[in-house]
Short mmCIF file of C-alpha atoms in Angstrom, two decimals:
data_model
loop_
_atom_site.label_atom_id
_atom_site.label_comp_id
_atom_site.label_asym_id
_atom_site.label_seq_id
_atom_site.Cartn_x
_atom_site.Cartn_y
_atom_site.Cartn_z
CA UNK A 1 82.82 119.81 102.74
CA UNK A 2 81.62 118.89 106.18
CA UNK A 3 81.58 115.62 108.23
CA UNK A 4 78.03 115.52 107.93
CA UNK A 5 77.85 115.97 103.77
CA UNK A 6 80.85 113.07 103.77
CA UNK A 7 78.65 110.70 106.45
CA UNK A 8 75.30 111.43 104.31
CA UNK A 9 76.69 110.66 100.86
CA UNK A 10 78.01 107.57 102.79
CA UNK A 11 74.41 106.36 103.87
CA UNK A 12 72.90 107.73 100.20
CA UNK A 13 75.66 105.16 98.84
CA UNK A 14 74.35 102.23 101.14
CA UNK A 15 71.11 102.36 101.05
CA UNK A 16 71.23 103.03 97.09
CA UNK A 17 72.97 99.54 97.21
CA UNK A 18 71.11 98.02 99.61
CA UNK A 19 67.84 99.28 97.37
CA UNK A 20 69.23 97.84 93.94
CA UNK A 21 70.39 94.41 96.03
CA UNK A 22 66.44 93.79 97.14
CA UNK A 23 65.80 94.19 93.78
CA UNK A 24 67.57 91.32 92.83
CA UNK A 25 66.41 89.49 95.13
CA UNK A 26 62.88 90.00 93.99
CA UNK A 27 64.05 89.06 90.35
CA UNK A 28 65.75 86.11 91.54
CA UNK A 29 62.41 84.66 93.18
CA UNK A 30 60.72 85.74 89.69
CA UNK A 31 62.70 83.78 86.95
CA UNK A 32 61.07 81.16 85.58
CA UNK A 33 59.66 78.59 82.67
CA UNK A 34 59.84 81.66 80.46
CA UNK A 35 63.54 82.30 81.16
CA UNK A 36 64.44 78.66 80.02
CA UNK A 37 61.80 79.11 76.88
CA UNK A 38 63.80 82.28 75.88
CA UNK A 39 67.19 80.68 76.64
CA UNK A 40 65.98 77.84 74.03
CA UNK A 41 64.91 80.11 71.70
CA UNK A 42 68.12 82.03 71.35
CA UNK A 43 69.89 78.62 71.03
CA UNK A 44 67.83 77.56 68.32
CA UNK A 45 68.42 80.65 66.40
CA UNK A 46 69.89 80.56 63.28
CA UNK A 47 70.27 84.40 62.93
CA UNK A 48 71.99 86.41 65.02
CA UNK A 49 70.55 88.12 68.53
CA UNK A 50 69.64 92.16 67.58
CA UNK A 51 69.07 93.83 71.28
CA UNK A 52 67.55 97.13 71.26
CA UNK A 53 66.30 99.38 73.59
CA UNK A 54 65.91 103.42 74.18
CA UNK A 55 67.27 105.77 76.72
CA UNK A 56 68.92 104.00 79.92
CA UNK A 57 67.64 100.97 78.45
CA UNK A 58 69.43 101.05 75.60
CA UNK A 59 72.76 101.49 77.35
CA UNK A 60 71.96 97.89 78.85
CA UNK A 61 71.19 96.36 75.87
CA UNK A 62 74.72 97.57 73.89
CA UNK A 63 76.08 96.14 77.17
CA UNK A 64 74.16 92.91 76.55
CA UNK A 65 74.62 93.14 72.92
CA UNK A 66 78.65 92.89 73.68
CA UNK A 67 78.38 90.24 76.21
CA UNK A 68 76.51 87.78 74.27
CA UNK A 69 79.12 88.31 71.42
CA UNK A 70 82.06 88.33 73.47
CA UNK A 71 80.78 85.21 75.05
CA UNK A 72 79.69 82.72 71.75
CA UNK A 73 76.43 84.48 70.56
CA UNK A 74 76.86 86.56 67.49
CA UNK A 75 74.50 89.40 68.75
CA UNK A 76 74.12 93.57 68.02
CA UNK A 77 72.81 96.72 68.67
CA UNK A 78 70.39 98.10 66.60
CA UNK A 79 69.20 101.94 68.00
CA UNK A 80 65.40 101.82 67.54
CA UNK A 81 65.48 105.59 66.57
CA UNK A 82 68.17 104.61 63.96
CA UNK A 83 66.18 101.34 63.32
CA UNK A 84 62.73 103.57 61.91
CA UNK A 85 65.21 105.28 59.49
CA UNK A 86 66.66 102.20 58.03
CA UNK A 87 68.51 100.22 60.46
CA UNK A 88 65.37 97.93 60.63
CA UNK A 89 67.00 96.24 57.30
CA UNK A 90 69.66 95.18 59.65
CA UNK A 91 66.59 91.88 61.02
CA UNK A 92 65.59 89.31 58.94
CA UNK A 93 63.95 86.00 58.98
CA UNK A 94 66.04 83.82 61.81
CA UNK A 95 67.35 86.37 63.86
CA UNK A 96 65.12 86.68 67.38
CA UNK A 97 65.25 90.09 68.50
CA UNK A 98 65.61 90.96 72.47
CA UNK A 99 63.85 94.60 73.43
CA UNK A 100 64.61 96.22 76.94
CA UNK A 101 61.81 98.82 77.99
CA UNK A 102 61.08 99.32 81.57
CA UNK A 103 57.13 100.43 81.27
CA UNK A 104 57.13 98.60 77.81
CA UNK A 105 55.37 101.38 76.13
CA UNK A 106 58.29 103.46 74.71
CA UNK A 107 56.88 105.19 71.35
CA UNK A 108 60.30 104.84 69.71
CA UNK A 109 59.76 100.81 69.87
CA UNK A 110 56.57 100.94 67.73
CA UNK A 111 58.47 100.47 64.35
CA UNK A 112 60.69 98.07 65.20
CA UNK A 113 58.23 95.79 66.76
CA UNK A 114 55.37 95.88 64.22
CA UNK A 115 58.63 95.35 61.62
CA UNK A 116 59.15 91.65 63.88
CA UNK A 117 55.38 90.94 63.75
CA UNK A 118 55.48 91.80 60.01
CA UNK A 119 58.10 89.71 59.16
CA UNK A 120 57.91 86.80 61.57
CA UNK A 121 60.99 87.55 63.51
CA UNK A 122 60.99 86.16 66.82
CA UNK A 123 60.59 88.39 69.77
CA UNK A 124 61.54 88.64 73.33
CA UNK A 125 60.48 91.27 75.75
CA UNK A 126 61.55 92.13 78.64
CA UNK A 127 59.73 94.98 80.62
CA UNK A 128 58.41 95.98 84.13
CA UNK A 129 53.90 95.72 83.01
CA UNK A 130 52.91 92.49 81.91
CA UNK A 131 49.89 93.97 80.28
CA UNK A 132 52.31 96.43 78.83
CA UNK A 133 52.55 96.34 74.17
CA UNK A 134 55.91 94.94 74.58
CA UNK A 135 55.07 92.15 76.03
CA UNK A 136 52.07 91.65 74.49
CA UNK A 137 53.53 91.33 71.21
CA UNK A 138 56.40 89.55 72.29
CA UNK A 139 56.78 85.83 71.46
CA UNK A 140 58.03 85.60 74.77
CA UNK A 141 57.94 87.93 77.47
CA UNK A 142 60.42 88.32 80.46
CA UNK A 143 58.71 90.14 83.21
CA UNK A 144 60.83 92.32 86.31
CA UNK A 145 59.21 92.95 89.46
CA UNK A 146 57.93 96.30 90.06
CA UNK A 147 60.71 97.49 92.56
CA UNK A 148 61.90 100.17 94.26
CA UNK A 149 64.23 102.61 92.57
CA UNK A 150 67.16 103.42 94.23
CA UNK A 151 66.70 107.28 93.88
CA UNK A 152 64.05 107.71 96.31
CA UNK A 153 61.18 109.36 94.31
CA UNK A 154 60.71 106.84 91.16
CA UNK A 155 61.69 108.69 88.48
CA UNK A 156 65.24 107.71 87.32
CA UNK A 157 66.41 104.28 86.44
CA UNK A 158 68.21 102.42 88.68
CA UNK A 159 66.89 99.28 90.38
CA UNK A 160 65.27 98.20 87.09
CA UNK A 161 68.06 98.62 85.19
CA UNK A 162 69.93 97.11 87.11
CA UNK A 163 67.35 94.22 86.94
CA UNK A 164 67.47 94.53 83.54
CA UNK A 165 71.41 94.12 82.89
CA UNK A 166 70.86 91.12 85.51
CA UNK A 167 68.93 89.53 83.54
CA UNK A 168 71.13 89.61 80.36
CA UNK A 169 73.35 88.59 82.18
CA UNK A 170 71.96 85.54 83.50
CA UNK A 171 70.67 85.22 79.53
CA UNK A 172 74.34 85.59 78.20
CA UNK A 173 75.95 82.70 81.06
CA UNK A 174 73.21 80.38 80.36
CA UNK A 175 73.79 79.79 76.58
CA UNK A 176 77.64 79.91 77.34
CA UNK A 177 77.57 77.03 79.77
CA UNK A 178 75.26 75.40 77.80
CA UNK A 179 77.26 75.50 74.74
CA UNK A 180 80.75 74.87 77.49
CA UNK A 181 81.94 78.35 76.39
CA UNK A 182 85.83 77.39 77.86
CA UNK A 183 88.46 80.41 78.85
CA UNK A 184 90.23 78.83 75.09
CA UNK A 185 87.21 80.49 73.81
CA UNK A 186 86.99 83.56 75.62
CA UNK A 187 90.55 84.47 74.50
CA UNK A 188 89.48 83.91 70.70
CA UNK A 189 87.48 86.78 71.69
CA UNK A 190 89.65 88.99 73.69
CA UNK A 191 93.03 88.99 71.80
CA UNK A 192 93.64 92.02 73.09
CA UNK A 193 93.83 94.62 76.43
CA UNK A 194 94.32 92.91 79.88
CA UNK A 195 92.06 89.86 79.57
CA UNK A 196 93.46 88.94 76.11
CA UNK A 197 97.20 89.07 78.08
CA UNK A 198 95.61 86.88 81.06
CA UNK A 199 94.03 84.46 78.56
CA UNK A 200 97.42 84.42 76.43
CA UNK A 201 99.76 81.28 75.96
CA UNK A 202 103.24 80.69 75.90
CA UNK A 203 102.96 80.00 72.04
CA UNK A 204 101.30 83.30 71.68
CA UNK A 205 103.87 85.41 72.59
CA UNK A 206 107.02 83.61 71.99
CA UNK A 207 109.67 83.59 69.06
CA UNK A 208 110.53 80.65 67.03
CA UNK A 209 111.94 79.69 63.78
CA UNK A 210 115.11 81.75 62.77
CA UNK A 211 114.63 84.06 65.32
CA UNK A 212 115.00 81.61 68.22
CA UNK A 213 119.19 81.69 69.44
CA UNK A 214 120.26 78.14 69.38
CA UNK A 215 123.51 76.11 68.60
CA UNK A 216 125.19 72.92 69.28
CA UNK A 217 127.10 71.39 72.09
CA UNK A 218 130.23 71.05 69.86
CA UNK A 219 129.53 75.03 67.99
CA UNK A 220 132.74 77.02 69.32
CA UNK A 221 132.11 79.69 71.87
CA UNK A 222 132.92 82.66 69.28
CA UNK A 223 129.96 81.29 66.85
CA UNK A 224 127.94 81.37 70.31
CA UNK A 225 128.54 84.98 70.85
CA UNK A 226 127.32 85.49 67.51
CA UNK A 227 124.35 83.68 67.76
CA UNK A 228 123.43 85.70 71.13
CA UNK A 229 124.41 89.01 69.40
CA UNK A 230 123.04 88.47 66.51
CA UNK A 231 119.24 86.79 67.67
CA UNK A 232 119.24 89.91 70.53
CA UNK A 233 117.87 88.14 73.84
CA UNK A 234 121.69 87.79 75.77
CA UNK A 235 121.08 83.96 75.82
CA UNK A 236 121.31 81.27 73.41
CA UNK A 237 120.33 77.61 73.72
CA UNK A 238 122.24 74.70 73.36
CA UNK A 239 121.06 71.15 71.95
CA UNK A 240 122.96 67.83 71.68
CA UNK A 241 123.16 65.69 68.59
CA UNK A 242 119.58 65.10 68.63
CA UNK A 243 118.32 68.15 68.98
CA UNK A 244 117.06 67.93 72.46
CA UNK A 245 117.68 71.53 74.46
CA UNK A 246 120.31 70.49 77.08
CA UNK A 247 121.96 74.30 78.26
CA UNK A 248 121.90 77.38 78.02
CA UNK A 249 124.33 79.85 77.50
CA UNK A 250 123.72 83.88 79.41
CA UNK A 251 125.83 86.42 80.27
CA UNK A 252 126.35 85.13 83.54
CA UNK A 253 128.13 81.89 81.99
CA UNK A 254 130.03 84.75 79.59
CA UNK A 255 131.06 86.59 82.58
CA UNK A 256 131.95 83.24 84.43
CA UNK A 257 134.21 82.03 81.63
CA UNK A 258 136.38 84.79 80.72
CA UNK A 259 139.36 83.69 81.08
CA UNK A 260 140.12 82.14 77.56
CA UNK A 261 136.55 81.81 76.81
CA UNK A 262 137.32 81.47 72.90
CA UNK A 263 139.24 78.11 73.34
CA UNK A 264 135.72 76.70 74.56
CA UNK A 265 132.48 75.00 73.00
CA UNK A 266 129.44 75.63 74.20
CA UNK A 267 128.97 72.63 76.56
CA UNK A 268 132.26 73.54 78.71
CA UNK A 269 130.36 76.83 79.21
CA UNK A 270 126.52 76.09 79.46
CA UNK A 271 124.22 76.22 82.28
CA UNK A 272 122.69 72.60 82.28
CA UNK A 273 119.10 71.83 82.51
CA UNK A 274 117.42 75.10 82.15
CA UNK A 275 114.00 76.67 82.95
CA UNK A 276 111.76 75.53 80.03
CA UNK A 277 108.34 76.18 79.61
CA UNK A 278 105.15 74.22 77.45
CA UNK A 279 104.12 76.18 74.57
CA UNK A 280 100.52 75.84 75.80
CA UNK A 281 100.88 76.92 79.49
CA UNK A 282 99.43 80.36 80.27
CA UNK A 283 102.24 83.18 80.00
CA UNK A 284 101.14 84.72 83.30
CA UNK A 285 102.27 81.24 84.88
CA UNK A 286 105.46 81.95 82.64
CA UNK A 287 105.71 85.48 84.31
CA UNK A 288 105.73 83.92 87.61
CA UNK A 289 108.38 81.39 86.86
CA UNK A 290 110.64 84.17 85.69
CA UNK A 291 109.90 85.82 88.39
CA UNK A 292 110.78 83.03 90.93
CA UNK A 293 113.85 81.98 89.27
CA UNK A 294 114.86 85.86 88.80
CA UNK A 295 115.21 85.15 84.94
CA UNK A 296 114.52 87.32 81.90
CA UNK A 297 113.26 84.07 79.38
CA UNK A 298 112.34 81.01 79.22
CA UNK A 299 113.00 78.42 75.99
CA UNK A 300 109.93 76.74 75.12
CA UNK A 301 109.57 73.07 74.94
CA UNK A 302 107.03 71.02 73.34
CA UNK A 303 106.82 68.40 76.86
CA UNK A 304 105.36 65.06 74.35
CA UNK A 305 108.52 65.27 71.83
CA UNK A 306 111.70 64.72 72.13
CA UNK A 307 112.74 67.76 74.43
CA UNK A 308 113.36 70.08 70.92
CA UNK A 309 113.26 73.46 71.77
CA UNK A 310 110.41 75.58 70.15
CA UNK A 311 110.15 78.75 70.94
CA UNK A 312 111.51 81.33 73.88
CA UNK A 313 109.46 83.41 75.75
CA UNK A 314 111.44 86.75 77.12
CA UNK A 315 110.37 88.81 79.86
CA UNK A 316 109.83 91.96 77.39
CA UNK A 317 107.39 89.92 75.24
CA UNK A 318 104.93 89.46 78.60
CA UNK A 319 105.22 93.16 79.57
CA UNK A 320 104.21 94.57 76.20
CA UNK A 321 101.42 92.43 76.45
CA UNK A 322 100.22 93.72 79.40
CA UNK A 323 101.56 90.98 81.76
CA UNK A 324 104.15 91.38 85.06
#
């Protein structure tokens, strides 16, 4: 490959860009009353949202489809191929249906359409032609600007479906503010891969009950060692009388206290006032603070009671999440 090939795909990538980025701009300028009367109607639904489109445009509307249900608005794919041989049964009364077609005249749309006007099921539209039969049959139609495509002679899609995606977009963050769609929520949604770790809590993640390592100022250093051996982290905490978490006991304190360490209780050994953490603070904040303090775990603390240990977090428990 010469330096000429390398320097052309360079420009071919800019003004590609550049192309799709005017034609934004032109949609920007576009939106209007009808945006805020589909907006409304997808809030007032009682169904769920069924997003459909063909070729290229139906790769934007599964991409839609999972936004608005990752983000509050219980919302589908339905292939309008599949849809003709069955999959139409998957729309009823109280669902509003949102179809993506650039020209608005796609043949495999027919059925599916005719099956919303049949049945009163509310329709959106959103297509290049405003004359087009999408939008002519739609309840209410969303209308992108006839731009530019990025590849230079018109015939494959990439400004308007880019447009297109946009504008689900700009759908899908609309009813989520509206509704004050919080992060809280977002994690319902994303338990898992490397927003579901971001989202994730110190309660998530950490281990309480009998598998939390704790014993008592007073407990003698050899039931101690037990506890840590037996619970598997290398630490254990220690609470007074009342149960408030007052030490900690690692190896470092073990290694520190050799020298007759059986004769001891677990207060003569302890670190005092250790690291603790909320069980509602984010665990990549808990991450940090291990990593700050060079620590492998953190005991949880519930911060309004009486300073009770909950929970500990370890340093293994973040990783396998997908944290650190």
């Amino acid at each position: 490959m010469n330096e000429f090939d390398r320097r052309t795909f360079v420009t071919t990538a800019r003004r590609v860009v550049a192309t799709e980025a005017n034609a934004l701009q032109q949609l920007e300028s576009t939106i209007g009353t009808e945006f805020a009367d589909a907006v409304e109607l997808l809030l007032s639904t009682k169904g769920r949202v069924i997003v459909s489109g063909m070729g290229k445009s139906g790769h934007v509307a599964r991409k839609i489809a999972a936004t608005f249900a990752s983000t509050g608005t219980p919302a589908h794919f339905v292939h309008p191929a599949e849809a003709s041989h069955g999959d139409l049964g998957m729309m009823a009364r109280g669902d509003v249906v949102l179809v993506l077609s650039n020209s608005g005249e796609t043949p495999e749309l027919a059925d599916l359409i005719a099956y919303t006007r049949r049945f009163n099921i509310k329709l959106i539209g959103i297509a290049s032609r405003a004359n087009s039969t999408l939008i002519r049959q739609s309840d209410i139609g969303l209308i992108l600007p006839l731009a530019d495509e990025a590849c230079g002679n018109g015939v494959v899609p990439t400004s308007s479906t880019t447009m297109s995606l946009a504008l689900g977009d700009a759908l899908a963050v609309a009813l989520m503010e509206h509704r004050q769609f919080t992060p809280e929520h977002f994690r319902e949604f994303h338990p898992g891969g490397k927003l579901g770790a971001q989202l994730a809590r110190v309660k998530d993640l950490m281990h309480c009950g009998e598998a939390l390592p704790l014993a008592n100022t007073q407990t003698s250093m050899s039931d101690v060692l037990i506890e840590i051996s037996q619970k598997g982290f290398g630490v254990s905490g220690i609470a007074d009388g009342l149960g408030t978490l007052v030490g900690i006991v690692t190896d470092g304190d073990l290694r520190r206290h050799m020298s007759g360490l059986l004769d001891y209780v677990a207060e003569d050994v302890m670190t005092q006032s250790p690291q603790t953490i909320s069980p509602e603070t984010l665990a990549e904040e808990a991450v940090a603070i291990m990593n700050q303090h060079k620590i492998t775990c953190l005991f949880v603390v519930e911060p309004q009671g009486a300073g009770n240990a909950v929970g500990l977090l370890h340093i293994h428990d973040c990783l396998r999440a997908g944290l650190g």
